[in-house]
Amino acid sequence: MTQQPAPVEIPVFVVVPPRVLLLDVAGPMEVLRKANLEQEAVRFAVAYVGPSPSAGSSIGLDVTGIARLPEHPPEGSLVVVSGAADPPLGGSAVDRAEDAAREAEIVAWLGRAIRPGVRLASVCSGALLAARAGLLDGRECTTHHKIVAELTRLAPAARVRENRLYIEDGDRFTSAGVTAGIDLMLHIVAQAAGHPTALAVARHLVVYLRRGGDDPQLSPWLEGRNHIHPAIHRAQDAVAADPARDWSVAALARVAAASPRNLSRLFNEHAGMSVTDYVNRMRIALARELVAGSRLDMETVAERAGFASTRQFRRAWNRLHTDPPRRMRNARR
């Protein structure tokens, strides 16, 4: 009997600031909870840390059981800095001097803890703490639209972007306000555990119509997912897990437990596109990652993405993108 390899563990340290905005924590961590349940290859080991064992929250509910800030997060860790709300629900009294001291402690800790091999992700105004620690200098980053000017002031050497859900710049991740933290964490899960896992989590959280961080269009991996039909989701999961496979309508009908004719009808009705169009979109999504993340020639990209020829690949690409693949590759360097 073949023994299954031990899962890869990714330590995740969630920094809880004073007046923590609970959704900044709950949304992204729910993504990780569900990701742990969906697969066994990767385990996200979450710990909540901060300068105090308890903290007030945005909704007036105290958060307790917060561990001390670790001296040295292990290599491979992900540090997530959540945002804060002002004023909290109910107008409870806030000790500004004490909050400022705790924020300063977080900033100092971030400056020591974030090093090569330890990634940093901020949600909403968490970017301000990262900026104060000098961790966004020279980086492309974003935050909630209402505090973009403040982030620009705190990090004049950063390339602050507006109208982005999230941005990845090397080992730094920043996201816009509140629910954008869910989008960012889905992106991180897709990188670590694969797109099928991220898709399953997105479906569980009912966040199908999500955009990519730096893309004004819908993320291709989530296109056509704004429905709750289980048969179509089964077929879409199968394609997303292996876009390069020879997916005929008949093959996908077997996966979906539907007749080919009924599957075609259901796809048009619920996904808003044909089966063939969906398969090609997933192949182009894979090809786009290969173009952006490798030096493979276009013939190899086409083959690995499941296209019969470079000509077929370019034809499918041109239906979805105005710029040719080589231009996109050059623009990202």
Tab-separated table of C-alpha atoms in Angstrom:
chain	number	residue	atom	x	y	z
A	1	MET	CA	0.000	0.000	0.000
A	2	THR	CA	1.437	3.345	-1.063
A	3	GLN	CA	1.805	5.757	1.820
A	4	GLN	CA	0.500	9.250	1.176
A	5	PRO	CA	3.146	11.973	1.550
A	6	ALA	CA	2.784	14.267	4.533
A	7	PRO	CA	1.027	17.543	3.702
A	8	VAL	CA	3.052	20.686	3.207
A	9	GLU	CA	2.355	22.947	6.178
A	10	ILE	CA	2.197	26.707	5.683
A	11	PRO	CA	2.309	28.627	8.974
A	12	VAL	CA	-0.044	31.630	8.855
A	13	PHE	CA	0.294	34.352	11.488
A	14	VAL	CA	-2.699	36.697	11.580
A	15	VAL	CA	-1.727	39.984	13.230
A	16	VAL	CA	-4.643	41.377	15.250
A	17	PRO	CA	-4.366	45.165	15.707
A	18	PRO	CA	-6.408	47.349	18.054
A	19	ARG	CA	-9.996	47.923	16.821
A	20	VAL	CA	-9.550	45.008	14.420
A	21	LEU	CA	-12.009	44.934	11.536
A	22	LEU	CA	-13.398	41.447	12.067
A	23	LEU	CA	-14.301	40.784	8.448
A	24	ASP	CA	-10.650	41.381	7.473
A	25	VAL	CA	-9.820	38.358	9.622
A	26	ALA	CA	-12.896	36.159	9.302
A	27	GLY	CA	-13.205	36.297	5.500
A	28	PRO	CA	-9.633	35.300	4.564
A	29	MET	CA	-9.383	32.749	7.382
A	30	GLU	CA	-12.645	31.108	6.321
A	31	VAL	CA	-11.006	30.661	2.911
A	32	LEU	CA	-8.100	28.838	4.568
A	33	ARG	CA	-10.394	26.734	6.776
A	34	LYS	CA	-12.312	25.495	3.777
A	35	ALA	CA	-9.112	24.973	1.753
A	36	ASN	CA	-7.855	22.634	4.492
A	37	LEU	CA	-11.058	20.613	4.192
A	38	GLU	CA	-11.003	20.429	0.395
A	39	GLN	CA	-7.606	18.765	-0.028
A	40	GLU	CA	-4.808	17.052	1.909
A	41	ALA	CA	-1.645	18.164	0.099
A	42	VAL	CA	-1.360	21.550	1.842
A	43	ARG	CA	-2.250	22.553	5.375
A	44	PHE	CA	-2.614	26.166	6.451
A	45	ALA	CA	-1.720	26.316	10.154
A	46	VAL	CA	-3.297	29.536	11.453
A	47	ALA	CA	-2.289	31.397	14.615
A	48	TYR	CA	-3.637	34.747	15.821
A	49	VAL	CA	-0.928	37.007	17.209
A	50	GLY	CA	-0.632	40.551	18.460
A	51	PRO	CA	0.800	42.926	21.038
A	52	SER	CA	-2.002	42.178	23.507
A	53	PRO	CA	-3.890	38.992	24.510
A	54	SER	CA	-7.158	40.717	23.655
A	55	ALA	CA	-8.343	43.452	21.305
A	56	GLY	CA	-11.510	45.382	20.709
A	57	SER	CA	-13.118	44.913	17.306
A	58	SER	CA	-15.027	46.871	14.694
A	59	ILE	CA	-18.376	45.485	15.863
A	60	GLY	CA	-17.824	46.019	19.578
A	61	LEU	CA	-17.020	42.368	20.268
A	62	ASP	CA	-13.729	41.711	22.040
A	63	VAL	CA	-11.294	39.240	20.486
A	64	THR	CA	-9.400	37.143	23.042
A	65	GLY	CA	-6.898	34.303	23.043
A	66	ILE	CA	-4.382	36.250	20.957
A	67	ALA	CA	-0.855	34.815	21.200
A	68	ARG	CA	2.298	36.886	21.538
A	69	LEU	CA	4.046	38.088	18.407
A	70	PRO	CA	6.571	35.340	17.597
A	71	GLU	CA	10.233	36.305	17.689
A	72	HIS	CA	11.063	34.729	14.337
A	73	PRO	CA	8.298	33.344	12.089
A	74	PRO	CA	9.696	30.221	10.391
A	75	GLU	CA	10.713	30.265	6.758
A	76	GLY	CA	7.749	29.677	4.480
A	77	SER	CA	5.380	31.554	6.780
A	78	LEU	CA	2.675	33.941	5.675
A	79	VAL	CA	2.061	36.968	7.881
A	80	VAL	CA	-1.399	38.518	7.412
A	81	VAL	CA	-1.963	42.031	8.753
A	82	SER	CA	-5.645	42.912	9.068
A	83	GLY	CA	-7.123	46.377	9.097
A	84	ALA	CA	-8.754	48.403	11.855
A	85	ALA	CA	-12.050	50.282	12.108
A	86	ASP	CA	-12.693	53.700	13.534
A	87	PRO	CA	-14.984	54.201	15.342
A	88	PRO	CA	-16.150	50.733	16.451
A	89	LEU	CA	-19.840	49.846	16.546
A	90	GLY	CA	-21.573	51.153	19.637
A	91	GLY	CA	-19.127	54.010	20.093
A	92	SER	CA	-17.247	52.230	22.869
A	93	ALA	CA	-14.443	54.250	24.467
A	94	VAL	CA	-11.042	53.922	22.804
A	95	ASP	CA	-7.728	54.640	24.513
A	96	ARG	CA	-5.880	56.344	21.653
A	97	ALA	CA	-2.537	56.426	23.413
A	98	GLU	CA	-2.674	52.711	24.212
A	99	ASP	CA	-3.786	51.845	20.662
A	100	ALA	CA	-0.953	53.919	19.203
A	101	ALA	CA	1.576	52.106	21.402
A	102	ARG	CA	0.264	48.706	20.308
A	103	GLU	CA	0.323	49.718	16.643
A	104	ALA	CA	3.925	50.904	17.068
A	105	GLU	CA	4.779	47.500	18.562
A	106	ILE	CA	3.270	45.774	15.523
A	107	VAL	CA	5.217	48.037	13.164
A	108	ALA	CA	8.494	47.334	14.960
A	109	TRP	CA	7.775	43.595	14.956
A	110	LEU	CA	6.977	43.585	11.241
A	111	GLY	CA	10.305	45.263	10.537
A	112	ARG	CA	12.101	42.414	12.326
A	113	ALA	CA	9.908	39.490	11.304
A	114	ILE	CA	9.496	40.015	7.569
A	115	ARG	CA	12.568	38.768	5.778
A	116	PRO	CA	13.324	36.706	2.656
A	117	GLY	CA	11.303	33.502	2.906
A	118	VAL	CA	8.514	35.083	4.970
A	119	ARG	CA	5.652	36.524	2.937
A	120	LEU	CA	3.525	39.470	3.963
A	121	ALA	CA	-0.153	40.022	3.128
A	122	SER	CA	-2.158	43.043	4.221
A	123	VAL	CA	-5.911	43.491	4.164
A	124	CYS	CA	-7.480	46.944	3.927
A	125	SER	CA	-5.754	49.419	6.290
A	126	GLY	CA	-3.262	46.752	7.356
A	127	ALA	CA	-1.196	48.181	4.502
A	128	LEU	CA	-0.616	51.311	6.592
A	129	LEU	CA	1.193	49.289	9.264
A	130	ALA	CA	3.272	47.562	6.594
A	131	ALA	CA	4.106	50.957	5.083
A	132	ARG	CA	5.199	52.350	8.447
A	133	ALA	CA	7.579	49.382	8.738
A	134	GLY	CA	9.101	50.289	5.364
A	135	LEU	CA	7.973	46.984	3.855
A	136	LEU	CA	6.237	48.468	0.811
A	137	ASP	CA	9.098	50.694	-0.368
A	138	GLY	CA	9.796	50.056	-4.033
A	139	ARG	CA	6.776	47.764	-4.241
A	140	GLU	CA	3.502	47.980	-6.114
A	141	CYS	CA	0.661	47.972	-3.582
A	142	THR	CA	-2.936	48.946	-2.884
A	143	THR	CA	-5.397	49.489	-0.038
A	144	HIS	CA	-8.945	50.680	0.647
A	145	HIS	CA	-9.855	53.508	-1.711
A	146	LYS	CA	-10.515	55.919	1.152
A	147	ILE	CA	-6.962	55.673	2.507
A	148	VAL	CA	-4.954	55.540	-0.728
A	149	ALA	CA	-3.699	59.085	-0.085
A	150	GLU	CA	-2.579	58.139	3.429
A	151	LEU	CA	-0.750	55.070	2.135
A	152	THR	CA	0.974	57.247	-0.475
A	153	ARG	CA	2.080	59.637	2.279
A	154	LEU	CA	3.390	56.838	4.513
A	155	ALA	CA	5.154	55.007	1.681
A	156	PRO	CA	6.353	57.651	-0.814
A	157	ALA	CA	8.787	55.133	-2.314
A	158	ALA	CA	5.990	52.638	-3.040
A	159	ARG	CA	3.984	52.445	-6.263
A	160	VAL	CA	0.489	52.830	-4.821
A	161	ARG	CA	-2.307	51.734	-7.170
A	162	GLU	CA	-5.987	52.575	-7.042
A	163	ASN	CA	-8.920	50.478	-8.287
A	164	ARG	CA	-7.248	47.127	-7.608
A	165	LEU	CA	-8.697	44.315	-5.546
A	166	TYR	CA	-5.249	43.023	-4.658
A	167	ILE	CA	-1.671	43.208	-5.857
A	168	GLU	CA	1.137	40.678	-5.645
A	169	ASP	CA	4.662	42.076	-5.857
A	170	GLY	CA	7.178	39.389	-5.080
A	171	ASP	CA	6.622	38.240	-1.509
A	172	ARG	CA	4.347	41.202	-0.694
A	173	PHE	CA	0.565	40.987	-1.099
A	174	THR	CA	-1.774	43.911	-0.498
A	175	SER	CA	-5.530	44.082	-0.899
A	176	ALA	CA	-8.232	46.715	-0.984
A	177	GLY	CA	-11.061	47.121	1.477
A	178	VAL	CA	-12.683	44.409	3.558
A	179	THR	CA	-14.001	41.637	1.269
A	180	ALA	CA	-11.053	42.048	-1.119
A	181	GLY	CA	-9.136	40.058	1.493
A	182	ILE	CA	-11.213	37.055	0.409
A	183	ASP	CA	-10.135	37.565	-3.203
A	184	LEU	CA	-6.510	37.825	-2.128
A	185	MET	CA	-6.668	34.670	-0.030
A	186	LEU	CA	-8.350	32.741	-2.846
A	187	HIS	CA	-5.407	33.792	-5.022
A	188	ILE	CA	-2.915	32.563	-2.403
A	189	VAL	CA	-4.798	29.270	-2.038
A	190	ALA	CA	-4.770	28.800	-5.824
A	191	GLN	CA	-0.987	29.219	-5.820
A	192	ALA	CA	-0.419	26.811	-2.937
A	193	ALA	CA	-3.140	24.183	-3.405
A	194	GLY	CA	-4.230	24.629	-7.029
A	195	HIS	CA	-7.067	26.304	-8.884
A	196	PRO	CA	-9.574	23.458	-8.314
A	197	THR	CA	-9.268	23.968	-4.552
A	198	ALA	CA	-9.678	27.741	-4.870
A	199	LEU	CA	-12.713	27.221	-7.090
A	200	ALA	CA	-14.301	24.853	-4.590
A	201	VAL	CA	-13.715	27.338	-1.768
A	202	ALA	CA	-15.121	30.209	-3.834
A	203	ARG	CA	-18.221	28.167	-4.589
A	204	HIS	CA	-18.645	27.349	-0.878
A	205	LEU	CA	-18.418	31.042	0.018
A	206	VAL	CA	-20.687	32.017	-2.899
A	207	VAL	CA	-18.131	34.418	-4.361
A	208	TYR	CA	-18.132	33.288	-7.989
A	209	LEU	CA	-18.070	36.724	-9.628
A	210	ARG	CA	-14.616	37.667	-8.414
A	211	ARG	CA	-12.001	39.603	-10.337
A	212	GLY	CA	-8.280	39.008	-10.566
A	213	GLY	CA	-6.078	41.426	-8.659
A	214	ASP	CA	-4.629	43.395	-11.555
A	215	ASP	CA	-7.131	42.449	-14.239
A	216	PRO	CA	-10.165	44.559	-15.104
A	217	GLN	CA	-11.872	41.461	-16.436
A	218	LEU	CA	-13.275	38.566	-14.472
A	219	SER	CA	-10.624	36.078	-13.419
A	220	PRO	CA	-10.792	33.419	-16.157
A	221	TRP	CA	-10.676	30.616	-13.603
A	222	LEU	CA	-13.921	31.899	-12.089
A	223	GLU	CA	-15.791	32.826	-15.264
A	224	GLY	CA	-19.091	31.101	-15.821
A	225	ARG	CA	-19.382	30.161	-12.148
A	226	ASN	CA	-22.216	32.462	-11.136
A	227	HIS	CA	-24.734	29.643	-10.771
A	228	ILE	CA	-25.563	26.814	-8.373
A	229	HIS	CA	-26.168	23.938	-10.776
A	230	PRO	CA	-24.202	20.943	-9.432
A	231	ALA	CA	-23.857	19.104	-12.751
A	232	ILE	CA	-22.299	22.122	-14.467
A	233	HIS	CA	-19.967	22.698	-11.521
A	234	ARG	CA	-18.812	19.059	-11.729
A	235	ALA	CA	-17.945	19.508	-15.391
A	236	GLN	CA	-16.273	22.866	-14.757
A	237	ASP	CA	-14.237	21.449	-11.871
A	238	ALA	CA	-12.977	18.661	-14.115
A	239	VAL	CA	-11.905	21.080	-16.869
A	240	ALA	CA	-10.265	23.512	-14.435
A	241	ALA	CA	-8.280	20.653	-12.860
A	242	ASP	CA	-6.835	19.577	-16.227
A	243	PRO	CA	-7.552	22.053	-19.057
A	244	ALA	CA	-5.150	20.349	-21.480
A	245	ARG	CA	-7.080	17.074	-21.471
A	246	ASP	CA	-9.121	16.150	-24.541
A	247	TRP	CA	-12.480	17.359	-23.244
A	248	SER	CA	-15.215	16.434	-25.679
A	249	VAL	CA	-18.841	17.198	-24.859
A	250	ALA	CA	-19.432	13.474	-24.451
A	251	ALA	CA	-16.537	13.122	-21.975
A	252	LEU	CA	-17.786	16.020	-19.866
A	253	ALA	CA	-21.353	14.706	-20.042
A	254	ARG	CA	-20.142	11.531	-18.345
A	255	VAL	CA	-18.480	13.596	-15.600
A	256	ALA	CA	-21.653	15.646	-15.117
A	257	ALA	CA	-23.951	12.589	-15.270
A	258	ALA	CA	-25.965	14.216	-18.043
A	259	SER	CA	-26.577	13.543	-21.696
A	260	PRO	CA	-24.380	15.501	-24.155
A	261	ARG	CA	-27.408	17.357	-25.466
A	262	ASN	CA	-28.634	18.282	-21.995
A	263	LEU	CA	-25.150	19.316	-20.881
A	264	SER	CA	-24.836	21.668	-23.853
A	265	ARG	CA	-28.194	23.205	-23.031
A	266	LEU	CA	-27.348	23.562	-19.342
A	267	PHE	CA	-23.974	25.174	-20.103
A	268	ASN	CA	-25.552	27.820	-22.304
A	269	GLU	CA	-28.309	28.431	-19.788
A	270	HIS	CA	-26.273	28.542	-16.564
A	271	ALA	CA	-22.694	29.357	-17.577
A	272	GLY	CA	-23.628	31.691	-20.415
A	273	MET	CA	-21.364	29.954	-22.916
A	274	SER	CA	-20.970	26.703	-24.809
A	275	VAL	CA	-19.005	23.728	-23.512
A	276	THR	CA	-16.317	24.270	-26.152
A	277	ASP	CA	-16.046	27.951	-25.322
A	278	TYR	CA	-15.601	27.162	-21.626
A	279	VAL	CA	-12.874	24.589	-22.334
A	280	ASN	CA	-11.024	27.059	-24.563
A	281	ARG	CA	-11.258	29.775	-21.907
A	282	MET	CA	-9.705	27.469	-19.312
A	283	ARG	CA	-6.951	26.524	-21.760
A	284	ILE	CA	-6.240	30.190	-22.443
A	285	ALA	CA	-6.161	30.840	-18.689
A	286	LEU	CA	-3.522	28.120	-18.352
A	287	ALA	CA	-1.649	29.422	-21.395
A	288	ARG	CA	-1.642	32.915	-19.940
A	289	GLU	CA	0.038	31.636	-16.774
A	290	LEU	CA	2.626	29.794	-18.861
A	291	VAL	CA	3.298	32.892	-20.964
A	292	ALA	CA	3.655	35.154	-17.925
A	293	GLY	CA	5.562	32.736	-15.696
A	294	SER	CA	7.954	30.953	-18.046
A	295	ARG	CA	10.192	31.384	-21.079
A	296	LEU	CA	8.524	28.591	-23.025
A	297	ASP	CA	8.114	29.209	-26.747
A	298	MET	CA	4.588	29.623	-28.070
A	299	GLU	CA	4.503	26.179	-29.657
A	300	THR	CA	5.245	24.552	-26.285
A	301	VAL	CA	2.746	26.816	-24.517
A	302	ALA	CA	0.064	25.805	-27.005
A	303	GLU	CA	0.838	22.111	-26.557
A	304	ARG	CA	0.868	22.224	-22.742
A	305	ALA	CA	-2.392	24.163	-22.684
A	306	GLY	CA	-4.119	21.504	-24.784
A	307	PHE	CA	-4.268	23.142	-28.209
A	308	ALA	CA	-3.698	21.049	-31.315
A	309	SER	CA	-1.523	23.710	-32.940
A	310	THR	CA	-0.014	27.144	-32.395
A	311	ARG	CA	-2.468	28.510	-34.939
A	312	GLN	CA	-5.442	27.174	-32.964
A	313	PHE	CA	-3.948	28.629	-29.783
A	314	ARG	CA	-3.483	32.090	-31.304
A	315	ARG	CA	-7.006	32.061	-32.727
A	316	ALA	CA	-8.468	31.258	-29.296
A	317	TRP	CA	-6.170	33.804	-27.624
A	318	ASN	CA	-7.173	36.612	-29.997
A	319	ARG	CA	-10.852	36.073	-29.202
A	320	LEU	CA	-10.159	36.972	-25.549
A	321	HIS	CA	-7.157	39.322	-25.613
A	322	THR	CA	-6.289	42.347	-27.713
A	323	ASP	CA	-2.521	42.033	-27.202
A	324	PRO	CA	-0.629	38.984	-28.540
A	325	PRO	CA	0.961	36.657	-25.962
A	326	ARG	CA	4.535	37.839	-26.572
A	327	ARG	CA	3.583	41.449	-25.915
A	328	MET	CA	1.939	40.449	-22.641
A	329	ARG	CA	5.073	38.555	-21.634
A	330	ASN	CA	7.325	41.528	-22.420
A	331	ALA	CA	5.043	43.929	-20.539
A	332	ARG	CA	5.398	41.889	-17.333
A	333	ARG	CA	9.192	41.915	-17.313
